């Protein structure tokens, strides 16, 4: 029996495949990847970087769908098994708090997180440049978009699945108006999702590990465990041939997630398969969600591959925590700013 506990629901129908023989590394891929291929529905060329949750014994997802005019929008999908999906034919009809249409000009990299009885969608939208959009739903029929809760520029936001010390908690990566400068993850708090503050620095990009030297960004909503918050994130390196996105993992302090307890020096997944190395943007693995089962410690990670496909990878709580601890490295910039 594991000594490490996952504080989450049981999910006996989690999509799952045991570790294949001869596989090494903390994470293994689903043998039938990619689970979502090209042209998945009319008017949509590619789905990737998407988020799923368990819902009423099945699964529901918010998908980043690149429409055939090249602009990304969010679509709702449903699945019995978390692997085969059907999608609504139209994009999500967001409304404002008065119930009037409030559609984003573009929308990408959604995360879908249940906090108490409400599901929150956070994504990158247009607000005089890239900024975070936030919406809520309790029935997946009405999607109420909050009134521009964040300033530009920020392309990467992840909510924690419960309030911490009474407040909602958000990981995000502020940046400038260009594509990449600034590359660290920060923590912000809010009592009501309207007013945000108490910002703290969490994790720095790191020149010592080249795979995450350029920028890092939160991935899936952190998983609460007896070791702390387990975070899957992405780390980016710049090569002569463009960016390469890998997957990393860290454990943050449970009561003050701006404190990094452990952080793996090594990536846990990097582009190696054809669907990760070849596509609209080559060499991208980009985690956006996990399904996880508290009883068995099984974790299924959903990740975008090459801005073209959705892949699924697996690990267990014991294996990933052991790996992170074994490869733990202290990165000076994680502790130097913001937590004094
Ligand atoms: C980032 C985001 C992601 C994308 C990645 C690689 O800036 O736009 O959606 O997967 O670039 O193109």
mmCIF file of C-alpha atoms and ligand atoms in Angstrom, residues 48-49 64 66 108-109 111 124 155-156 173 179-180 215 234 236 243 245 280-286 288 304-308, ligand 1:
data_model
loop_
_atom_site.group_PDB
_atom_site.id
_atom_site.type_symbol
_atom_site.label_atom_id
_atom_site.label_comp_id
_atom_site.label_asym_id
_atom_site.label_seq_id
_atom_site.Cartn_x
_atom_site.Cartn_y
_atom_site.Cartn_z
ATOM 1 C CA UNK A 48 -4.903 19.880 -29.185
ATOM 2 C CA UNK A 49 -4.013 21.472 -25.782
ATOM 3 C CA UNK A 64 -8.894 23.924 -28.275
ATOM 4 C CA UNK A 66 -8.290 25.322 -34.647
ATOM 5 C CA UNK A 108 -6.887 28.735 -26.781
ATOM 6 C CA UNK A 109 -5.169 26.454 -24.267
ATOM 7 C CA UNK A 111 -8.033 24.393 -18.543
ATOM 8 C CA UNK A 124 -5.956 32.576 -23.398
ATOM 9 C CA UNK A 155 -1.172 33.298 -22.018
ATOM 10 C CA UNK A 156 -1.077 30.603 -19.400
ATOM 11 C CA UNK A 173 2.798 33.342 -16.453
ATOM 12 C CA UNK A 179 5.675 35.890 -27.998
ATOM 13 C CA UNK A 180 7.945 34.816 -25.170
ATOM 14 C CA UNK A 215 10.011 29.666 -20.254
ATOM 15 C CA UNK A 234 5.621 22.619 -19.631
ATOM 16 C CA UNK A 236 10.523 25.322 -23.309
ATOM 17 C CA UNK A 243 11.065 25.969 -29.673
ATOM 18 C CA UNK A 245 8.153 21.963 -25.433
ATOM 19 C CA UNK A 280 1.543 22.255 -37.360
ATOM 20 C CA UNK A 281 4.216 23.175 -34.787
ATOM 21 C CA UNK A 282 6.823 20.447 -34.467
ATOM 22 C CA UNK A 283 8.227 19.247 -31.151
ATOM 23 C CA UNK A 284 5.521 20.164 -28.675
ATOM 24 C CA UNK A 285 4.133 18.216 -25.732
ATOM 25 C CA UNK A 286 1.812 20.500 -23.779
ATOM 26 C CA UNK A 288 -3.448 20.693 -19.932
ATOM 27 C CA UNK A 304 -1.390 18.525 -26.862
ATOM 28 C CA UNK A 305 1.084 17.141 -29.397
ATOM 29 C CA UNK A 306 2.710 19.251 -32.118
ATOM 30 C CA UNK A 307 -0.238 21.698 -32.045
ATOM 31 C CA UNK A 308 -2.087 19.042 -34.051
HETATM 32 C C1 LIG B 1 2.418 28.501 -27.039
HETATM 33 C C2 LIG B 1 0.924 28.380 -27.081
HETATM 34 C C3 LIG B 1 0.518 26.923 -27.190
HETATM 35 C C4 LIG B 1 1.274 26.203 -28.272
HETATM 36 C C5 LIG B 1 2.760 26.483 -28.167
HETATM 37 C C6 LIG B 1 3.556 25.868 -29.297
HETATM 38 O O1 LIG B 1 2.805 29.845 -27.053
HETATM 39 O O2 LIG B 1 0.412 29.080 -28.165
HETATM 40 O O3 LIG B 1 -0.828 26.878 -27.516
HETATM 41 O O4 LIG B 1 1.066 24.815 -28.127
HETATM 42 O O5 LIG B 1 2.982 27.866 -28.167
HETATM 43 O O6 LIG B 1 3.171 26.388 -30.544
#
